[in-house]
Coordinates of C-alpha atoms and ligand atoms in Angstrom, one line a residue:
M1 CA 20.7 26.5 1.5
A2 CA 20.8 23.0 3.1
V3 CA 18.8 22.3 6.2
Q4 CA 20.7 23.3 9.4
G5 CA 22.4 20.5 11.3
V6 CA 22.3 17.9 8.6
N7 CA 25.1 17.5 6.2
G8 CA 23.5 15.6 3.3
I9 CA 21.1 12.7 3.1
S10 CA 21.3 9.6 1.1
V11 CA 18.4 7.2 0.3
I12 CA 19.2 3.6 -0.4
G13 CA 16.7 2.0 -2.7
S14 CA 14.5 4.0 -5.1
G15 CA 11.2 2.1 -4.9
Y16 CA 7.7 3.3 -3.9
V17 CA 9.1 4.5 -0.5
G18 CA 12.7 5.5 -1.3
T19 CA 11.8 7.7 -4.3
V20 CA 9.2 9.6 -2.3
V21 CA 11.7 10.1 0.6
A22 CA 14.4 11.3 -1.7
A23 CA 12.2 13.7 -3.7
C24 CA 10.5 15.1 -0.6
M25 CA 13.7 15.5 1.5
A26 CA 15.1 17.5 -1.4
A27 CA 11.8 19.5 -1.6
V28 CA 12.2 20.6 2.1
G29 CA 15.7 21.8 1.5
H30 CA 18.2 18.9 2.0
D31 CA 21.0 17.9 -0.4
V32 CA 19.9 14.3 -1.3
V33 CA 21.6 11.5 -3.2
G34 CA 19.3 8.5 -4.1
V35 CA 20.9 5.1 -4.8
E36 CA 19.5 2.7 -7.3
I37 CA 21.4 -0.3 -8.6
N38 CA 19.0 -1.3 -11.3
Q39 CA 20.4 0.6 -14.4
E40 CA 17.0 1.0 -16.2
K41 CA 15.3 2.5 -13.2
L42 CA 18.4 4.6 -12.4
A43 CA 18.3 6.2 -15.9
K44 CA 14.6 7.1 -15.5
L45 CA 15.2 8.6 -12.1
Q46 CA 18.2 10.6 -13.4
S47 CA 16.0 12.0 -16.1
G48 CA 13.5 13.2 -13.5
S49 CA 10.7 10.7 -13.7
S50 CA 9.7 7.7 -11.6
Y51 CA 9.1 4.3 -13.2
F52 CA 5.8 3.8 -11.3
Y53 CA 2.7 6.0 -10.9
E54 CA 2.5 8.2 -7.9
P55 CA 0.6 11.5 -8.0
G56 CA 2.8 14.6 -7.6
L57 CA 6.1 12.6 -7.5
D58 CA 7.5 13.4 -10.9
A59 CA 7.1 17.1 -10.4
R60 CA 9.0 16.9 -7.1
L61 CA 11.7 14.8 -8.8
R62 CA 12.2 17.2 -11.6
A63 CA 12.2 20.2 -9.3
G64 CA 14.8 18.5 -7.1
I65 CA 17.1 17.6 -10.0
E66 CA 16.8 21.1 -11.5
S67 CA 17.6 22.8 -8.2
G68 CA 20.7 20.7 -8.0
R69 CA 19.6 19.4 -4.6
L70 CA 18.7 15.9 -5.8
S71 CA 20.7 13.4 -7.7
F72 CA 20.7 9.6 -8.3
T73 CA 23.6 7.2 -8.5
D74 CA 24.4 3.5 -8.3
D75 CA 27.7 4.3 -6.4
F76 CA 27.5 3.7 -2.6
E77 CA 30.9 5.4 -2.1
E78 CA 29.6 8.6 -3.7
A79 CA 26.3 8.5 -1.7
M80 CA 28.0 7.8 1.6
A81 CA 30.6 10.5 1.0
K82 CA 27.9 13.1 0.3
S83 CA 25.7 12.3 3.4
E84 CA 25.7 11.8 7.1
V85 CA 22.1 10.5 7.4
V86 CA 21.3 7.3 5.3
F87 CA 17.7 6.3 4.8
L88 CA 17.4 2.5 4.1
C89 CA 14.4 2.0 1.9
V90 CA 15.0 -1.3 0.0
D91 CA 12.1 -3.7 -0.3
T92 CA 11.3 -6.6 2.0
P93 CA 9.0 -8.9 0.0
P94 CA 7.2 -11.8 1.7
G95 CA 9.7 -14.6 2.6
E96 CA 9.4 -18.0 4.2
N97 CA 7.1 -18.9 7.1
G98 CA 5.5 -15.4 7.0
H99 CA 8.7 -13.6 7.8
P100 CA 9.8 -10.9 5.3
D101 CA 12.7 -11.6 3.0
V102 CA 15.6 -9.4 4.1
T103 CA 18.0 -10.3 1.3
S104 CA 17.9 -6.8 -0.2
V105 CA 18.3 -5.2 3.3
T106 CA 21.4 -7.4 4.0
A107 CA 23.0 -6.6 0.6
A108 CA 22.4 -2.9 1.1
A109 CA 23.7 -3.0 4.7
K110 CA 26.9 -4.6 3.5
S111 CA 27.4 -2.0 0.7
I112 CA 26.8 0.8 3.3
G113 CA 29.3 -0.7 5.7
K114 CA 32.0 -1.1 3.1
A115 CA 31.6 2.6 2.1
M116 CA 31.6 4.0 5.6
H117 CA 34.6 6.2 6.2
S118 CA 33.0 8.8 8.5
P119 CA 30.2 9.0 11.1
H120 CA 26.7 8.2 9.8
V121 CA 23.3 7.5 11.1
I122 CA 21.5 4.7 9.3
V123 CA 17.7 5.1 9.3
T124 CA 15.7 2.0 8.7
K125 CA 12.5 2.8 6.8
S126 CA 12.2 -0.7 5.2
T127 CA 9.7 -2.8 7.2
V128 CA 11.9 -5.3 8.9
P129 CA 11.1 -7.9 11.6
V130 CA 11.1 -6.6 15.1
G131 CA 14.7 -6.8 16.5
S132 CA 16.3 -6.2 13.1
G133 CA 18.1 -3.1 14.2
N134 CA 20.5 -5.3 16.2
W135 CA 21.1 -7.7 13.3
L136 CA 21.6 -4.8 10.9
T137 CA 24.1 -3.2 13.3
S138 CA 26.2 -6.4 13.4
T139 CA 25.9 -6.9 9.6
I140 CA 27.3 -3.4 9.0
E141 CA 30.0 -3.9 11.6
S142 CA 31.2 -7.0 10.0
V143 CA 32.2 -5.2 6.8
L144 CA 33.5 -1.9 8.0
P145 CA 36.9 -0.8 6.6
D146 CA 39.8 -1.8 8.9
D147 CA 40.7 1.8 9.9
V148 CA 37.1 2.7 11.0
D149 CA 35.8 2.4 14.6
L150 CA 32.8 0.2 15.3
D151 CA 30.9 3.1 16.8
V152 CA 31.2 5.2 13.6
F153 CA 27.5 4.6 13.0
S154 CA 24.2 4.2 14.8
V155 CA 21.0 2.6 13.6
V156 CA 17.6 4.4 14.1
S157 CA 14.3 2.9 13.2
N158 CA 11.9 5.2 11.4
P159 CA 8.8 3.3 10.2
E160 CA 7.0 4.7 7.2
F161 CA 3.3 5.3 7.1
L162 CA 3.0 6.3 3.4
R163 CA 0.0 5.2 1.4
E164 CA 0.5 4.6 -2.3
G165 CA -1.5 7.1 -4.2
S166 CA -1.0 9.9 -1.6
A167 CA 2.6 9.2 -0.6
V168 CA 4.0 12.6 -1.3
N169 CA 1.3 14.3 0.8
D170 CA 1.7 11.7 3.5
F171 CA 5.4 12.4 3.7
L172 CA 5.1 16.2 3.8
Y173 CA 2.1 16.4 6.1
P174 CA 2.3 13.3 8.4
E175 CA 0.3 12.9 11.6
R176 CA 3.3 11.5 13.4
I177 CA 6.9 10.7 12.9
V178 CA 8.3 7.8 14.9
L179 CA 12.0 7.4 15.7
G180 CA 13.4 4.5 17.7
G181 CA 16.9 4.2 19.0
D182 CA 19.0 4.3 22.2
D183 CA 21.7 6.7 20.9
L184 CA 20.2 10.1 21.6
D185 CA 22.6 12.0 19.3
A186 CA 21.6 9.8 16.4
V187 CA 17.9 10.2 17.1
N188 CA 18.3 13.9 17.3
K189 CA 20.2 13.9 14.0
V190 CA 17.3 12.1 12.3
A191 CA 14.8 14.5 14.0
A192 CA 16.9 17.4 12.6
S193 CA 16.4 15.8 9.1
Y194 CA 12.7 16.0 9.7
R195 CA 12.8 19.5 11.2
P196 CA 11.3 21.4 8.2
I197 CA 8.4 18.8 8.3
L198 CA 8.0 18.8 12.1
D199 CA 7.8 22.6 12.0
Q200 CA 6.0 22.7 8.7
S201 CA 8.5 25.4 7.8
F202 CA 9.1 24.3 4.2
P203 CA 7.5 26.2 1.3
G204 CA 3.9 24.9 1.3
G205 CA 4.0 23.7 4.9
T206 CA 0.8 24.0 6.9
I207 CA 1.5 25.5 10.3
D208 CA -1.6 24.1 12.0
A209 CA -0.7 20.6 10.8
K210 CA 2.5 20.0 12.7
P211 CA 3.1 16.3 13.3
T212 CA 3.7 14.7 16.7
L213 CA 7.3 13.4 17.1
V214 CA 7.4 10.0 19.0
T215 CA 10.8 8.9 20.2
T216 CA 11.2 5.4 21.6
D217 CA 13.5 2.4 21.6
R218 CA 14.1 0.5 18.4
S219 CA 12.0 -2.6 19.0
T220 CA 9.0 -0.5 20.0
A221 CA 9.4 1.6 16.8
E222 CA 9.6 -1.5 14.7
T223 CA 6.5 -2.9 16.4
I224 CA 4.6 0.4 15.9
K225 CA 4.8 -0.1 12.2
Y226 CA 3.4 -3.6 12.3
A227 CA 0.7 -2.7 14.9
A228 CA -0.5 0.2 12.8
N229 CA -0.9 -1.8 9.6
A230 CA -2.4 -4.8 11.5
F231 CA -4.9 -2.5 13.2
L232 CA -6.0 -0.9 9.9
A233 CA -6.3 -4.3 8.2
T234 CA -8.3 -5.6 11.1
K235 CA -10.6 -2.6 11.0
I236 CA -11.4 -3.3 7.3
S237 CA -12.0 -7.0 8.1
F238 CA -14.2 -6.0 11.0
I239 CA -16.5 -3.9 8.8
N240 CA -16.5 -6.6 6.2
E241 CA -17.8 -9.1 8.7
I242 CA -20.5 -6.6 9.7
A243 CA -21.3 -6.2 6.0
E244 CA -22.0 -9.9 5.7
I245 CA -24.3 -9.8 8.7
C246 CA -26.0 -6.8 7.1
E247 CA -26.9 -8.9 4.2
W248 CA -28.7 -11.5 6.4
V249 CA -30.7 -8.9 8.3
D250 CA -31.4 -6.5 5.4
A251 CA -29.3 -3.6 6.7
D252 CA -27.0 -1.3 4.8
V253 CA -23.3 -1.4 5.9
N254 CA -22.5 2.0 4.4
E255 CA -25.0 3.6 6.7
V256 CA -23.8 1.5 9.7
A257 CA -20.2 2.5 9.0
H258 CA -21.2 6.2 8.7
A259 CA -23.1 6.2 11.9
I260 CA -20.5 4.3 14.0
G261 CA -17.7 6.4 12.5
L262 CA -19.3 9.5 13.9
D263 CA -18.1 8.3 17.3
S264 CA -14.6 9.7 17.5
R265 CA -13.4 6.6 19.4
I266 CA -14.2 4.6 16.3
S267 CA -13.7 7.2 13.5
A268 CA -15.1 6.8 10.0
K269 CA -11.7 6.2 8.3
F270 CA -10.9 2.7 7.0
L271 CA -14.5 1.5 7.4
N272 CA -15.3 1.0 3.7
A273 CA -16.7 -2.4 3.3
G274 CA -16.1 -4.3 0.1
V275 CA -13.9 -6.9 -1.5
G276 CA -11.2 -6.4 1.2
W277 CA -7.6 -5.2 1.4
G278 CA -4.8 -5.9 -1.1
G279 CA -1.4 -4.3 -1.8
S280 CA 2.1 -5.1 -0.8
C281 CA 1.8 -4.2 2.8
F282 CA -1.3 -5.3 4.8
G283 CA -1.1 -9.0 3.8
K284 CA 2.7 -9.2 4.3
D285 CA 2.7 -7.2 7.6
V286 CA -0.2 -9.0 9.2
E287 CA 1.4 -12.3 8.4
A288 CA 4.8 -11.2 9.7
L289 CA 3.3 -10.0 13.0
A290 CA 1.4 -13.3 13.3
A291 CA 4.6 -15.2 12.6
T292 CA 6.4 -13.2 15.3
A293 CA 3.7 -14.1 17.8
R294 CA 3.8 -17.8 16.8
A295 CA 7.6 -17.8 17.0
H296 CA 7.1 -17.0 20.7
G297 CA 4.4 -19.6 21.2
Q298 CA 1.5 -17.1 21.1
E299 CA -1.6 -17.8 19.0
P300 CA -2.4 -14.6 17.1
L301 CA -6.2 -15.0 17.2
I302 CA -7.3 -11.6 15.9
L303 CA -4.6 -11.4 13.2
E304 CA -5.6 -14.8 11.9
A305 CA -9.2 -13.9 11.9
A306 CA -8.5 -10.6 10.0
Q307 CA -6.6 -12.6 7.3
R308 CA -9.4 -15.2 7.0
V309 CA -12.1 -12.6 6.7
N310 CA -10.1 -10.8 4.0
Q311 CA -9.7 -13.9 1.9
H312 CA -13.4 -14.7 2.4
Q313 CA -14.4 -11.3 0.8
R314 CA -12.9 -12.3 -2.5
H315 CA -14.6 -15.7 -2.3
R316 CA -17.9 -14.0 -1.3
L317 CA -17.8 -11.9 -4.4
V318 CA -17.4 -14.9 -6.7
R319 CA -20.2 -16.6 -4.9
K320 CA -22.5 -13.7 -5.6
L321 CA -21.8 -14.0 -9.3
Q322 CA -22.3 -17.7 -9.2
Q323 CA -25.6 -17.3 -7.5
H324 CA -27.0 -14.8 -10.0
L325 CA -25.5 -16.0 -13.2
R326 CA -25.9 -19.8 -12.8
P327 CA -23.9 -21.2 -14.5
L328 CA -20.8 -19.1 -14.5
R329 CA -19.5 -21.1 -17.4
G330 CA -19.8 -19.0 -20.5
S331 CA -20.9 -15.9 -18.7
R332 CA -19.3 -12.7 -19.8
I333 CA -18.0 -10.7 -16.8
A334 CA -16.6 -7.2 -17.0
L335 CA -14.2 -6.2 -14.2
L336 CA -13.9 -2.5 -13.5
G337 CA -10.5 -1.9 -11.9
L338 CA -7.4 -4.0 -11.5
A339 CA -5.1 -2.0 -9.2
F340 CA -5.3 -2.9 -5.5
K341 CA -6.8 0.6 -4.9
P342 CA -7.3 3.8 -6.9
N343 CA -4.5 6.2 -7.9
T344 CA -1.9 3.6 -8.3
D345 CA -0.8 1.1 -11.0
D346 CA 0.2 -1.4 -8.3
T347 CA -1.5 -4.8 -8.6
R348 CA 0.4 -6.7 -5.9
D349 CA -2.1 -8.9 -4.0
A350 CA -4.9 -7.1 -5.8
P351 CA -8.3 -8.7 -5.2
A352 CA -8.8 -8.5 -9.0
I353 CA -6.1 -11.2 -9.5
T354 CA -7.7 -13.8 -7.2
I355 CA -11.2 -13.0 -8.5
A356 CA -10.3 -13.1 -12.2
Q357 CA -8.5 -16.4 -11.7
A358 CA -11.4 -18.0 -9.8
L359 CA -13.9 -16.8 -12.5
T360 CA -11.7 -18.0 -15.3
E361 CA -11.3 -21.4 -13.7
R362 CA -15.0 -21.7 -13.5
G363 CA -15.4 -21.1 -17.2
A364 CA -16.4 -17.4 -17.2
I365 CA -15.2 -15.1 -19.9
V366 CA -13.4 -12.3 -18.1
R367 CA -12.4 -8.9 -19.4
A368 CA -11.2 -5.9 -17.5
Y369 CA -10.6 -2.2 -17.7
D370 CA -8.4 -0.1 -15.4
P371 CA -7.3 3.5 -16.0
L372 CA -3.6 2.7 -15.4
V373 CA -3.1 -1.1 -15.4
K374 CA -3.1 -2.6 -18.9
Q375 CA -1.7 -6.0 -18.0
I376 CA -0.9 -8.2 -15.0
P377 CA 1.9 -10.7 -14.9
E378 CA -0.2 -13.3 -13.0
L379 CA -3.0 -13.1 -15.7
P380 CA -1.1 -13.1 -19.0
N381 CA -4.3 -14.0 -21.0
L382 CA -6.6 -11.4 -19.4
Q383 CA -8.0 -9.1 -22.1
T384 CA -8.3 -5.5 -21.3
A385 CA -10.5 -2.8 -22.9
T386 CA -9.6 0.7 -23.7
D387 CA -12.5 2.3 -21.8
P388 CA -15.3 1.2 -19.5
Y389 CA -18.0 1.5 -22.0
T390 CA -16.4 -0.7 -24.6
L391 CA -15.7 -3.2 -21.7
V392 CA -19.3 -3.7 -20.8
E393 CA -20.5 -4.5 -24.3
Q394 CA -22.5 -7.8 -24.2
A395 CA -21.5 -8.4 -20.5
D396 CA -23.7 -10.5 -18.3
A397 CA -22.3 -8.8 -15.2
V398 CA -20.3 -5.8 -14.4
V399 CA -18.1 -5.9 -11.3
L400 CA -16.4 -2.9 -9.6
L401 CA -13.1 -3.9 -7.9
T402 CA -11.3 -0.6 -7.7
E403 CA -13.2 2.6 -6.9
W404 CA -11.4 5.0 -9.3
D405 CA -13.2 8.3 -9.6
E406 CA -13.8 7.8 -13.3
L407 CA -15.6 4.5 -12.6
R408 CA -17.8 5.7 -9.7
D409 CA -19.6 8.1 -12.0
L410 CA -20.4 5.9 -15.0
D411 CA -23.4 6.7 -17.1
F412 CA -25.5 3.6 -16.1
I413 CA -28.1 4.2 -18.7
D414 CA -25.4 3.9 -21.4
V415 CA -23.9 0.9 -19.5
A416 CA -27.4 -0.8 -19.4
G417 CA -27.8 -0.3 -23.2
R418 CA -24.6 -2.1 -23.9
M419 CA -24.9 -5.0 -21.6
R420 CA -26.4 -8.4 -22.4
G421 CA -27.4 -9.0 -18.8
N422 CA -28.3 -6.7 -16.0
L423 CA -26.2 -7.5 -13.0
V424 CA -23.9 -4.9 -11.4
V425 CA -21.8 -6.1 -8.4
D426 CA -20.3 -3.2 -6.5
G427 CA -17.3 -4.8 -4.9
R428 CA -16.3 -1.5 -3.3
N429 CA -19.8 -0.1 -2.3
A430 CA -18.8 3.0 -4.3
F431 CA -21.7 3.3 -6.7
D432 CA -24.9 5.3 -6.1
A433 CA -27.2 2.2 -5.9
S434 CA -30.3 4.2 -6.8
R435 CA -28.7 5.5 -10.0
V436 CA -27.8 1.9 -11.0
R437 CA -31.3 0.7 -10.3
E438 CA -32.9 3.7 -12.1
A439 CA -31.0 2.5 -15.2
G440 CA -32.9 -0.8 -14.9
L441 CA -29.9 -2.7 -13.6
L442 CA -29.8 -5.1 -10.7
Y443 CA -27.6 -3.7 -8.0
E444 CA -25.6 -6.0 -5.7
G445 CA -23.3 -4.4 -3.1
M446 CA -21.2 -5.9 -0.3
G447 CA -23.5 -5.7 2.7
R448 CA -26.1 -3.3 1.4
G449 CA -29.3 -5.1 2.2
S450 CA -28.8 -7.3 -0.8
V451 CA -29.3 -11.0 -1.1
P452 CA -26.6 -12.9 0.9
A453 CA -24.2 -15.1 -0.9
P454 CA -24.8 -18.8 -0.2
P455 CA -23.1 -20.2 2.9
R456 CA -19.3 -20.3 3.2
D457 CA -17.4 -22.9 1.4
E458 CA -13.7 -22.4 1.9
V459 CA -12.6 -24.2 -1.3
W460 CA -10.0 -21.6 -2.1
Ligands
UGA501 C1 -0.8 1.0 3.9 C2 -1.0 1.9 5.1 O1 -2.2 2.6 5.0 C3 0.2 2.9 5.1 O2 0.1 3.7 6.3 C4 1.5 2.1 5.2 O3 2.6 3.0 5.2 C5 1.6 1.2 4.0 O4 0.5 0.3 3.9 C6 2.9 0.4 4.0 O5 3.1 -0.4 5.0 O6 3.8 0.7 3.2 P1 -1.3 1.2 1.2 O7 -1.1 -0.3 1.2 O8 -0.6 2.0 0.2 O9 -0.9 1.7 2.7 O10 -2.9 1.4 1.0 P2 -4.1 1.7 1.9 O11 -4.7 3.0 1.5 O12 -3.9 1.5 3.3 O13 -5.1 0.5 1.4 C7 -4.8 -0.8 1.6 C8 -6.0 -1.7 1.1 O14 -7.1 -1.6 1.9 C9 -6.5 -1.3 -0.3 O15 -6.7 -2.5 -1.1 C10 -7.8 -0.6 -0.1 O16 -8.7 -0.8 -1.1 C11 -8.3 -1.4 1.2 N1 -9.2 -0.6 2.0 C12 -8.8 0.6 2.6 C13 -10.5 -1.1 2.2 O17 -10.9 -2.2 1.7 N2 -11.4 -0.4 3.0 C14 -11.0 0.8 3.6 O18 -11.8 1.4 4.3 C15 -9.7 1.3 3.4

């Protein structure tokens, strides 16, 4: 039985966000149509599997399709006819001057407008520049069929806070759901779509984990998304700056982070020092928010500092290798991890890319292993190994860049026996340093009382 008060949902765009929204909305009881215009991706989704790795997603897709509640199409008319709430989940890659590129959003808005023959609520989940709700409204209005009134639809902003690798759980068990819009009926309709999650009344719901519903105006909702990501990114850059200070004063940043995190005002989450943030969101969103500030004549001091510190981490890691291996030219370096974080095959803005490029430019021989990523478009010549132990054969240095569980617990005695050198650089502070040292290896973390990298040189 469909969820009360909502007569069908459609989800436009079946990427990392849209596929999760579609599969999970079907899982909580809605009739859902997902729209995907790329035929190859569409065929995969129709067969019940995603074209990217996201834990738990394929099982939800299959269950949804088998139950008859979930389907995928490339036909906007069909999707619009079968839904009254439309989630807009197309991608917004980085565009010019720091602002996101809204080409896909514009195209999707036009297709939605042309296929609108009855009342709909359009929900923006794509991360769009603040104020986009108004622009989206006029874009849709401009293509509505002649016999349809302008007020046939309403736009509500509903930012997403899904993390890749745990997106299914984040969607089903969120801490808050943010809805922004001035049309109360439309906001209530979207809230009704989320009712099973708000009440945790779906099979598998956790009654004591009910999320908070925040309702506000559209610009505020859009700003909440940027502020959330910018704060998290800044928190990481903050602890990374502390990590560098720790190296100078012989302190261990992991212990510092643990102790300051016990203060609930600070909290221990997002205080893992290391090689910094990557991924498709933090870099793009911090830059977009900074661009918004600049467009209004404001200097985004903290946002700019967070970005600089993050770039500096990648640089710092290369400097550590330079310092120990002297010269880097001809050194054999084994990179453990290529994805921008564990449990995903996504390498967008992954620290591994910048670091592998910098090492290769300096004449090092770089190889890599990642449990899921076997090649990266930006690094067509990068050789990958089939397992971490083969990778470290004859290596002068081993560098951890993604803290996959299977990499945290390496047998370091075995690793030491295979290496030519003895340097282990823990770019995620995820190894047990004493186990590394017991194997006779030289442990170098990021801010763990180790030798500081030589002074800054912002060459790249
Ligand atoms: C991030 C946000 O966490 C989500 O809430 C948001 O919805 C999403 O962006 C988005 O805007 O779509 P995501 O990029 O998937 O999610 O990944 P995170 O888990 O936030 O990690 C981002 C990066 O920060 C990773 O490279 C990770 O290794 C790094 N990180 C994270 C640290 O270096 N230290 C930490 O303590 C935590």
